[in-house]
Coordinates of C-alpha atoms and ligand atoms in Angstrom, one line a residue:
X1147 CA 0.0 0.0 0.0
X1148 CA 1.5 3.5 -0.9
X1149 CA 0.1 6.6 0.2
X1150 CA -1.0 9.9 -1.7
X1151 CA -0.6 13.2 0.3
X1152 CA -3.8 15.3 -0.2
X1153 CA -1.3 17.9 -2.1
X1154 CA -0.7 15.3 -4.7
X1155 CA -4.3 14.0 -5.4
X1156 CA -4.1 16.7 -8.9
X1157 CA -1.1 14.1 -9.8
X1158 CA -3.7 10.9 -9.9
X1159 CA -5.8 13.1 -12.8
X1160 CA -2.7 14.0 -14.6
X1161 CA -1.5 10.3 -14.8
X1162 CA -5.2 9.2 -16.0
X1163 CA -5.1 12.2 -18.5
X1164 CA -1.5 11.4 -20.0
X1165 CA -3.4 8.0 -20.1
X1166 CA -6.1 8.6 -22.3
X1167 CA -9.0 8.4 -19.7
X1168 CA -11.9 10.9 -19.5
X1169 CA -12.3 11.2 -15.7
X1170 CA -16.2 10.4 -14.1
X1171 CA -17.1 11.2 -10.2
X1172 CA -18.6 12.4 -7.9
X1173 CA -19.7 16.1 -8.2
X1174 CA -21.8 18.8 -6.5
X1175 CA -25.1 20.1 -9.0
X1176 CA -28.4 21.1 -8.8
X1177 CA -28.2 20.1 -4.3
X1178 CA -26.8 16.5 -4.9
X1179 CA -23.5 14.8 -5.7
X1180 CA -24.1 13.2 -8.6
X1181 CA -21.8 11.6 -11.3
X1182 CA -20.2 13.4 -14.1
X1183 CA -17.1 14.0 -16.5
X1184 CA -14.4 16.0 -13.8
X1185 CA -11.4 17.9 -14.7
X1186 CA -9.6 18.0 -11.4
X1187 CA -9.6 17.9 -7.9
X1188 CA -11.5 21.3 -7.6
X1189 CA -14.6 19.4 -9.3
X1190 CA -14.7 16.8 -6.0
X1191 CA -17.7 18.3 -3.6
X1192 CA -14.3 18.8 -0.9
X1193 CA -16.0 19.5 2.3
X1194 CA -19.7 18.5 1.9
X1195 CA -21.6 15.1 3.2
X1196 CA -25.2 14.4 2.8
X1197 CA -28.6 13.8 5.3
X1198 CA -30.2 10.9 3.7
X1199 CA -33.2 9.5 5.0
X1200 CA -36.5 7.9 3.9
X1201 CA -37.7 10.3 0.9
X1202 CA -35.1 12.8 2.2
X1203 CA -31.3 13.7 0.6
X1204 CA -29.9 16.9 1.5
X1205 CA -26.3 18.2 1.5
X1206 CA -24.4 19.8 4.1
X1207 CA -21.2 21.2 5.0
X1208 CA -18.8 19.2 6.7
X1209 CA -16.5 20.6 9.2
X1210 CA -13.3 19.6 7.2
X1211 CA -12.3 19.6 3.9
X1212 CA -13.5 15.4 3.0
X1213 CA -13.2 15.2 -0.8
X1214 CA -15.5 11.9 0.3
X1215 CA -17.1 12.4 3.0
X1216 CA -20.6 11.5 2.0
X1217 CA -22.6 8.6 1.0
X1218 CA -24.2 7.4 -2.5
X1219 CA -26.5 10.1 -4.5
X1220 CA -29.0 9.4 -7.0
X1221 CA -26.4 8.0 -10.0
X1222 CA -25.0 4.8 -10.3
X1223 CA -22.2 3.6 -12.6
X1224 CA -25.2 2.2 -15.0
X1225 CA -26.0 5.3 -16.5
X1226 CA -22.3 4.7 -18.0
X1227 CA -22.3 0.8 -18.8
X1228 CA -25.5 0.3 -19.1
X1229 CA -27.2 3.4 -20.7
X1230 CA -30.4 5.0 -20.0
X1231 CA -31.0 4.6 -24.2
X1232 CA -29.1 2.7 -26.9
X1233 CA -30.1 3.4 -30.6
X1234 CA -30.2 -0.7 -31.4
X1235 CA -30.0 -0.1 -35.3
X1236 CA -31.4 1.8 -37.8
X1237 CA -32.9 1.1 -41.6
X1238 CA -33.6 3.4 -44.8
X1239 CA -35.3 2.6 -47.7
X1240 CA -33.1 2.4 -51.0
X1241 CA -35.5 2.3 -53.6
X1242 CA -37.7 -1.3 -53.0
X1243 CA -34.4 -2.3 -51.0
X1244 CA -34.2 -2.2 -47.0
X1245 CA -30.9 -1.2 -45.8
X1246 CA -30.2 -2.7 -42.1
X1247 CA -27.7 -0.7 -40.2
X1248 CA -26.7 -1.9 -36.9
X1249 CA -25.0 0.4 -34.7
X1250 CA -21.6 0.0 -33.4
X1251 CA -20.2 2.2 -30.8
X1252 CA -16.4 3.4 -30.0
X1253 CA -16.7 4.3 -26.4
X1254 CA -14.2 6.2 -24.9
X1255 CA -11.9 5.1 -22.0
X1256 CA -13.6 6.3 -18.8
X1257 CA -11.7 6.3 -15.5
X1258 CA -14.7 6.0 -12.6
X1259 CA -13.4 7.6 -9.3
X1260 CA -15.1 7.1 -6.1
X1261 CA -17.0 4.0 -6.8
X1262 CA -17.5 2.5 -3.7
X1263 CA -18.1 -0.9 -2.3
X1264 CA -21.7 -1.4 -2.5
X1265 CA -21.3 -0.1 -6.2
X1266 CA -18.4 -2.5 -7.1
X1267 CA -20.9 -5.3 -6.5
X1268 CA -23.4 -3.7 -8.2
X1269 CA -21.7 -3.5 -11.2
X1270 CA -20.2 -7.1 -10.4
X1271 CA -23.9 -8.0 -10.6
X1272 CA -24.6 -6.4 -13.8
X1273 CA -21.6 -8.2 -15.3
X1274 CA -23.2 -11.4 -14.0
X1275 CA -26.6 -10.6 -16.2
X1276 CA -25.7 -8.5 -19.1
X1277 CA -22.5 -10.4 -20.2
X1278 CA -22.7 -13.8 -18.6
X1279 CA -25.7 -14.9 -19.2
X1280 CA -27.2 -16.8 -21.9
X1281 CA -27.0 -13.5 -23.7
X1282 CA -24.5 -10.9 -24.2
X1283 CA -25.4 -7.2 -24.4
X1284 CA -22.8 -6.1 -27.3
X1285 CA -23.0 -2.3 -26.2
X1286 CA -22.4 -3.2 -22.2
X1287 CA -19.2 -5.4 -23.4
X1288 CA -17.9 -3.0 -25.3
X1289 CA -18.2 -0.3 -22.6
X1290 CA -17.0 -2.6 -19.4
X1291 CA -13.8 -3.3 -21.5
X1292 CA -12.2 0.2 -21.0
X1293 CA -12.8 1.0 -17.3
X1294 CA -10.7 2.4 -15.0
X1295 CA -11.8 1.6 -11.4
X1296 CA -10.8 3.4 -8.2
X1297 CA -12.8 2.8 -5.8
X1298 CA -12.9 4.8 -2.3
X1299 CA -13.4 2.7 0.7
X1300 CA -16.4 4.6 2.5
X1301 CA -15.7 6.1 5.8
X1302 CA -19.1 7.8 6.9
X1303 CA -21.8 5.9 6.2
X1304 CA -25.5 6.9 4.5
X1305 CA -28.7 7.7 6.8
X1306 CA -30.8 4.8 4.2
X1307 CA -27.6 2.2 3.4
X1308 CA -26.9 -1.4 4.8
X1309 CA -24.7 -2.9 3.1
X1310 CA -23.6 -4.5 5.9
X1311 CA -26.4 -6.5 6.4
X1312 CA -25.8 -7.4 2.5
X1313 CA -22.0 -8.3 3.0
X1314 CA -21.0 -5.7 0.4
X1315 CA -19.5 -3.1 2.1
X1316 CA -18.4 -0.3 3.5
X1317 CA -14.5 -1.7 2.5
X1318 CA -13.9 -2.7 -1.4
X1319 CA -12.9 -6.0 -1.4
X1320 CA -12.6 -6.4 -5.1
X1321 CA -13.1 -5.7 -8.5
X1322 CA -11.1 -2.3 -8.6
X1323 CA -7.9 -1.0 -10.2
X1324 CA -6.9 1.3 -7.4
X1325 CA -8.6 1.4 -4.0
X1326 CA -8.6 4.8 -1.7
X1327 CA -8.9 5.6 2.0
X1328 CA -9.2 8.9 2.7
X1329 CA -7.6 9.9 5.8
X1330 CA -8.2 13.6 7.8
X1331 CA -5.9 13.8 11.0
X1332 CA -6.2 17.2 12.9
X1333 CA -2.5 18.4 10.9
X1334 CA -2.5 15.9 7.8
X1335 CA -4.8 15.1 5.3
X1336 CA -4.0 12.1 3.0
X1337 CA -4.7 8.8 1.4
X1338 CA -4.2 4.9 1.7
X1339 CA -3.8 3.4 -1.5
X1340 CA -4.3 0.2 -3.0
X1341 CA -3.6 -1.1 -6.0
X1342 CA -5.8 -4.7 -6.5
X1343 CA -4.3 -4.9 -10.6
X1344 CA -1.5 -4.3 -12.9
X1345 CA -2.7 -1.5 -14.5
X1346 CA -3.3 0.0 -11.0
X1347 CA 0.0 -1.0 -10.1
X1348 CA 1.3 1.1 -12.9
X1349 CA -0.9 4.2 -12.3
X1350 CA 0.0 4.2 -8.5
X1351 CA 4.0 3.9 -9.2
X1352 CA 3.7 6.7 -11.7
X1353 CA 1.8 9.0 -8.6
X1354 CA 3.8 7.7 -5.3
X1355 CA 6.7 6.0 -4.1
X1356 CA 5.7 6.1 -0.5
X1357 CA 4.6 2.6 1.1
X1358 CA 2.3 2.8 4.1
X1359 CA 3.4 2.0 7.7
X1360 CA 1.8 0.4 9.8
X1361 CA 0.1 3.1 11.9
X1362 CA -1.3 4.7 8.6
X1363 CA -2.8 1.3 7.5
X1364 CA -4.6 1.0 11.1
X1365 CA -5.3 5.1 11.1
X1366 CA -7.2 3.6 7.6
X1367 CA -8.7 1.0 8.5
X1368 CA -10.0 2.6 11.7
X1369 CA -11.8 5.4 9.4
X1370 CA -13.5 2.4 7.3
X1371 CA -14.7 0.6 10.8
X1372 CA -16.3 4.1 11.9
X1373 CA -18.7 4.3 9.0
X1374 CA -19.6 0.4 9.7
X1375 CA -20.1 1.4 13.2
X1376 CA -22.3 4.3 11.7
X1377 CA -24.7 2.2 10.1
X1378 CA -28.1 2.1 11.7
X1379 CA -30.2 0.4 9.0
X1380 CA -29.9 -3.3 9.1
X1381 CA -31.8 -5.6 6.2
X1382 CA -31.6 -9.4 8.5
X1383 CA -30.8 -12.1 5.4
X1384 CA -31.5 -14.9 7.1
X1385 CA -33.3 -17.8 5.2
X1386 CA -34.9 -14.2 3.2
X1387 CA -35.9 -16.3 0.0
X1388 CA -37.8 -18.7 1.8
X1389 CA -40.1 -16.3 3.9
X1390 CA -40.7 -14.5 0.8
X1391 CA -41.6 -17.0 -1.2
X1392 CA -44.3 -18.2 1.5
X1393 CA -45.7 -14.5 2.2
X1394 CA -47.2 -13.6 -1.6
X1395 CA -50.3 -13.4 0.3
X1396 CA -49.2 -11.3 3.6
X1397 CA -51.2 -8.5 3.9
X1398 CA -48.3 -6.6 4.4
X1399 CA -48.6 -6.1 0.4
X1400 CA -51.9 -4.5 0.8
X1401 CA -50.4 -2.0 3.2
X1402 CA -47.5 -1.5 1.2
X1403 CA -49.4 -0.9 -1.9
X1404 CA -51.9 1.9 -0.2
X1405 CA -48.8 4.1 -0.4
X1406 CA -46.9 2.9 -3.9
X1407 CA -47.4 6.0 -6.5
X1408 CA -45.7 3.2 -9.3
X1409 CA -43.4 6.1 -9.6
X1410 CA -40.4 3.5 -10.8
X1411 CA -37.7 6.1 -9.0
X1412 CA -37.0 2.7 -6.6
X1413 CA -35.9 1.0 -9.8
X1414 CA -34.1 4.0 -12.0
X1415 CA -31.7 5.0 -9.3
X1416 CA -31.5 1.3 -8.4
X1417 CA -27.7 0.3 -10.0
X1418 CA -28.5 -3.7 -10.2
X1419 CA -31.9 -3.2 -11.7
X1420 CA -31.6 -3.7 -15.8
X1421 CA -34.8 -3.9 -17.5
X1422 CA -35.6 -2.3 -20.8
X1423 CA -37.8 -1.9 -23.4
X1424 CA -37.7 -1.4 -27.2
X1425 CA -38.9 1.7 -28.7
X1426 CA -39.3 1.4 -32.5
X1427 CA -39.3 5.3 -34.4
X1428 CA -40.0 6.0 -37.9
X1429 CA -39.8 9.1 -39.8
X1430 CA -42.9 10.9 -41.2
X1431 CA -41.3 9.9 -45.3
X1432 CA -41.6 6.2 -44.0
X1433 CA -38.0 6.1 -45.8
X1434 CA -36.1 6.3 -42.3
X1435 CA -36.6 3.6 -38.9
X1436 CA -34.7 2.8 -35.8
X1437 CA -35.0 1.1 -32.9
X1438 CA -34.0 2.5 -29.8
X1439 CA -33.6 0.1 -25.9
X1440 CA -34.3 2.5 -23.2
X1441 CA -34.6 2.4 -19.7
X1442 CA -37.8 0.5 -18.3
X1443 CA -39.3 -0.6 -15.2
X1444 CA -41.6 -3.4 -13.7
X1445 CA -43.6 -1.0 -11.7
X1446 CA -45.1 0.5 -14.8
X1447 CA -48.4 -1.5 -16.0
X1448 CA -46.9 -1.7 -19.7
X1449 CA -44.0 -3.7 -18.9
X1450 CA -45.8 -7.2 -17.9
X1451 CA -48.4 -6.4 -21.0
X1452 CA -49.6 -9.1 -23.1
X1453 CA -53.0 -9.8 -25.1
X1454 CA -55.5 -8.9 -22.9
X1455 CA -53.8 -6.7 -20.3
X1456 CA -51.1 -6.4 -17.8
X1457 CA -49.9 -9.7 -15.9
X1458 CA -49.5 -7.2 -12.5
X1459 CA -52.1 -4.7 -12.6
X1460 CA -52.0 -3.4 -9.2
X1461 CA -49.3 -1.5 -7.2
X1462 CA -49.6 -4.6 -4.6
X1463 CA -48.4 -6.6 -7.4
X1464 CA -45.4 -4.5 -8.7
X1465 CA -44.4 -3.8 -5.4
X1466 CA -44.7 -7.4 -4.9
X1467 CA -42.7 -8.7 -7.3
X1468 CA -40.3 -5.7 -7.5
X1469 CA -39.2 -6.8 -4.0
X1470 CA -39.5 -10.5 -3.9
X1471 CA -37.4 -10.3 -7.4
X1472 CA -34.7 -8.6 -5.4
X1473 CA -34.3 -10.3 -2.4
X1474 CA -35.3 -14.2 -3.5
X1475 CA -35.9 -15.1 -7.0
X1476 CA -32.8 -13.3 -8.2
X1477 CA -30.9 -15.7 -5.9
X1478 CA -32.5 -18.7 -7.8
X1479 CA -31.7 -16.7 -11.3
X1480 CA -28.4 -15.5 -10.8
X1481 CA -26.8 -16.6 -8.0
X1482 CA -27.0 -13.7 -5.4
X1483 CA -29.3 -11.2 -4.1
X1484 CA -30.4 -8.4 -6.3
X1485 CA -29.9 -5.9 -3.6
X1486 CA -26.5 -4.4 -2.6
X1487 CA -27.7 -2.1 0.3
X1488 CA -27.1 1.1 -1.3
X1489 CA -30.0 2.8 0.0
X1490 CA -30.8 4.8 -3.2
X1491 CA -34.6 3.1 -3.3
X1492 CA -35.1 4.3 0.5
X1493 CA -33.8 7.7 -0.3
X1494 CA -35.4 8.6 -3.6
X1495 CA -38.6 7.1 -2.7
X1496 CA -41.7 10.0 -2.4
X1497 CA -43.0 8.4 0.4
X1498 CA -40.2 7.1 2.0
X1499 CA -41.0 3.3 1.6
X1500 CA -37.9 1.6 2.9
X1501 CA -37.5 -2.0 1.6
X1502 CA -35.5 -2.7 4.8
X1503 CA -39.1 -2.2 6.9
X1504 CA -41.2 -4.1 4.3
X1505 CA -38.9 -6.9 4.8
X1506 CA -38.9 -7.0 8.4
X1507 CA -42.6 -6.6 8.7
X1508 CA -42.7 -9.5 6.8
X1509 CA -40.9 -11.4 9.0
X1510 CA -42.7 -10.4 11.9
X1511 CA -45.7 -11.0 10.7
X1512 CA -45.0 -14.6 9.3
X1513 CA -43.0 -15.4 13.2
X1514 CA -46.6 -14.6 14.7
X1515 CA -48.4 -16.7 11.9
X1516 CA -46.0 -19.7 12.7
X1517 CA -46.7 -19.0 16.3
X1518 CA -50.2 -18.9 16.2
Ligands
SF4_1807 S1 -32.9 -2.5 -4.0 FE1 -32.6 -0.4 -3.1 S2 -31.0 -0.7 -1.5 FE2 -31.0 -2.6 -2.9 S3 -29.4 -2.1 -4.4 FE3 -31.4 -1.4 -5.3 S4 -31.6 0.7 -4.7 FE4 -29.9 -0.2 -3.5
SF4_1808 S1 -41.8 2.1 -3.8 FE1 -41.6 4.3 -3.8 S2 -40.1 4.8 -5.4 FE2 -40.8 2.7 -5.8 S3 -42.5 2.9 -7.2 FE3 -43.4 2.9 -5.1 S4 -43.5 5.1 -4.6 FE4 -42.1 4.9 -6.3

């Protein structure tokens, strides 16, 4: 492990630059850090953290100068690997002949800084579905190739995440190139750096030559140990699948489903959640189609539409299956939970619905049924 005085962060941007990577993370716009192309250091929201709560997210200052002292916002890495729309292909008429053309994309080398542990499974999840499955997304392939992880080991955690309940955080375990701990000491500001590939390897000797001691790896792993300390939401996993899949009928749902708007915000700030839909487009000449995937979500009534109607045509039912697709049947289709702990759908949720609640109130109820 080397470390990175605060002084020399710029030099980790100019050794991605001379590299060819566009730089993404986290930024301050619009009252939320969100995720976007950054410049430099100046771009990182130094010195703010973030109230998060059900149906609440609001920034504040810290009292130091943290370039990550706050929690998840509403982006995820998806909007970069797995894009909100994708023209598929497009056709044109030639005369009487069709002319198929399907797109192709050159993406360029993104570096992604600040991903942190609950994201790094996320995207670990997405890999699992959109390029080891059955099928292969072309366009997600082509975009995962490129990227440059660094991932920042969290040291304050969220008012809505538990990812300690979902064993996927706060500290990065894999899947990175580089991994940071940000370190503020009363004199000192600084960073712990890992390196978990060769490329990493590379970028790090190029920025530091200074190898951690001792004390500054325990100073580190201290600051990671106070955001799991921190964590007050708690999501108990514990034989989860099964009580789900014997409490469709709970009335729970029906409680649940009183306050539902089918908004889909739980799903579009969600980063494991992958569903589309196609959207064909033709020109007014007729001469000119394409068809574009976009972003879609099971809590609108179109997306389980066949002849005759929608398969889930209540909010009891999306919620329903929205939930028990999450925590149990994604287990029995891809291996794992859906559900990293992020927090985003507690946060970003109008009415504060907290999936944490809805499962525990499942598991109450369903104790006092098998105690009855
Ligand atoms: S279900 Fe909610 S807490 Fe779980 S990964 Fe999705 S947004 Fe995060
Ligand atoms: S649970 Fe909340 S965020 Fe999700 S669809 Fe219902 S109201 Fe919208």
């Amino acid at each position: 492990m080397k470390i990175i005085e605060r002084s020399d962060f710029s030099l980790l941007f100019a050794v991605l630059k001379s590299k060819g990577f566009i730089i993404i993370g986290p930024t301050s716009r619009d009252g939320a850090i969100i995720y976007d192309d950054i410049q430099s250091v100046e771009d990182l929201p130094a010195g703010w953290s973030d109230e998060q709560d059900c149906g609440k997210y609001r920034l504040r200052r810290r009292n130091d100068e943290a370039l990550f002292g706050y929690a998840v916002g509403p982006h995820s890495w998806k909007k970069y690997l797995h894009v909100a729309e994708q023209r598929l292909w497009s056709a044109s008429k030639n005369g009487s002949d069709l002319e198929m053309h399907p797109d192709q994309i050159v993406p360029p080398k993104l570096a992604f800084l600040g991903v942190r542990s609950c994201e790094l499974h996320a995207i670990a999840i997405q890999d699992k579905v959109l390029l080891q499955g059955p099928y292969e997304d072309d366009f997600y392939s082509v975009r995962r190739k490129n990227i440059f992880i660094i991932a920042v080991n969290c040291t304050q955690a969220g008012g809505t995440c538990f990812c300690a309940s979902m064993k996927t955080g706060p500290r990065v375990s894999e899947g990175f190139d580089l991994a940071l701990t940000e370190v503020l000491e009363k004199d000192r500001h600084y960073f712990v750096v890992e390196a978990g590939t060769e490329n990493g390897k590379e970028v790090l000797a190029a920025i530091s030559k200074t190898e951690a001691t001792e004390k500054e790896k325990q100073e580190a792993s201290e600051a990671i140990d106070k955001a799991l300390q921190q964590m007050r939401r708690t999501l108990d996993t514990e034989g989860l699948k099964e009580l789900l899949y014997r409490n469709y009928d709970n009335p729970r749902w029906d409680h649940v489903a009183k306050r539902c708007l089918s908004c889909a915000n739980c799903t579009i700030v969600c980063p494991t959640c992958f569903c589309t839909t196609i959207e064909d487009v033709t020109d007014l000449s007729g001469n000119h189609a394409e068809r574009r995937q976009k972003w879609d979500s099971c809590f609108h009534m179109q997306f389980s539409y066949i002849h005759g109607g929608s398969v889930r045509a209540s909010a009891k039912s999306r919620y329903r299956q929205w939930m028990t697709h999450k925590l149990a049947t994604w287990q029995d289709q891809f291996g794992s939970s859906g559900c990293v702990g992020c927090g985003r759908c507690i946060t970003w949720c109008p009415v504060g619905i907290d999936i944490t609640e809805e499962a525990g109130a499942i598991r109450q109820s369903d104790k006092k049924g098998v105690m009855k």
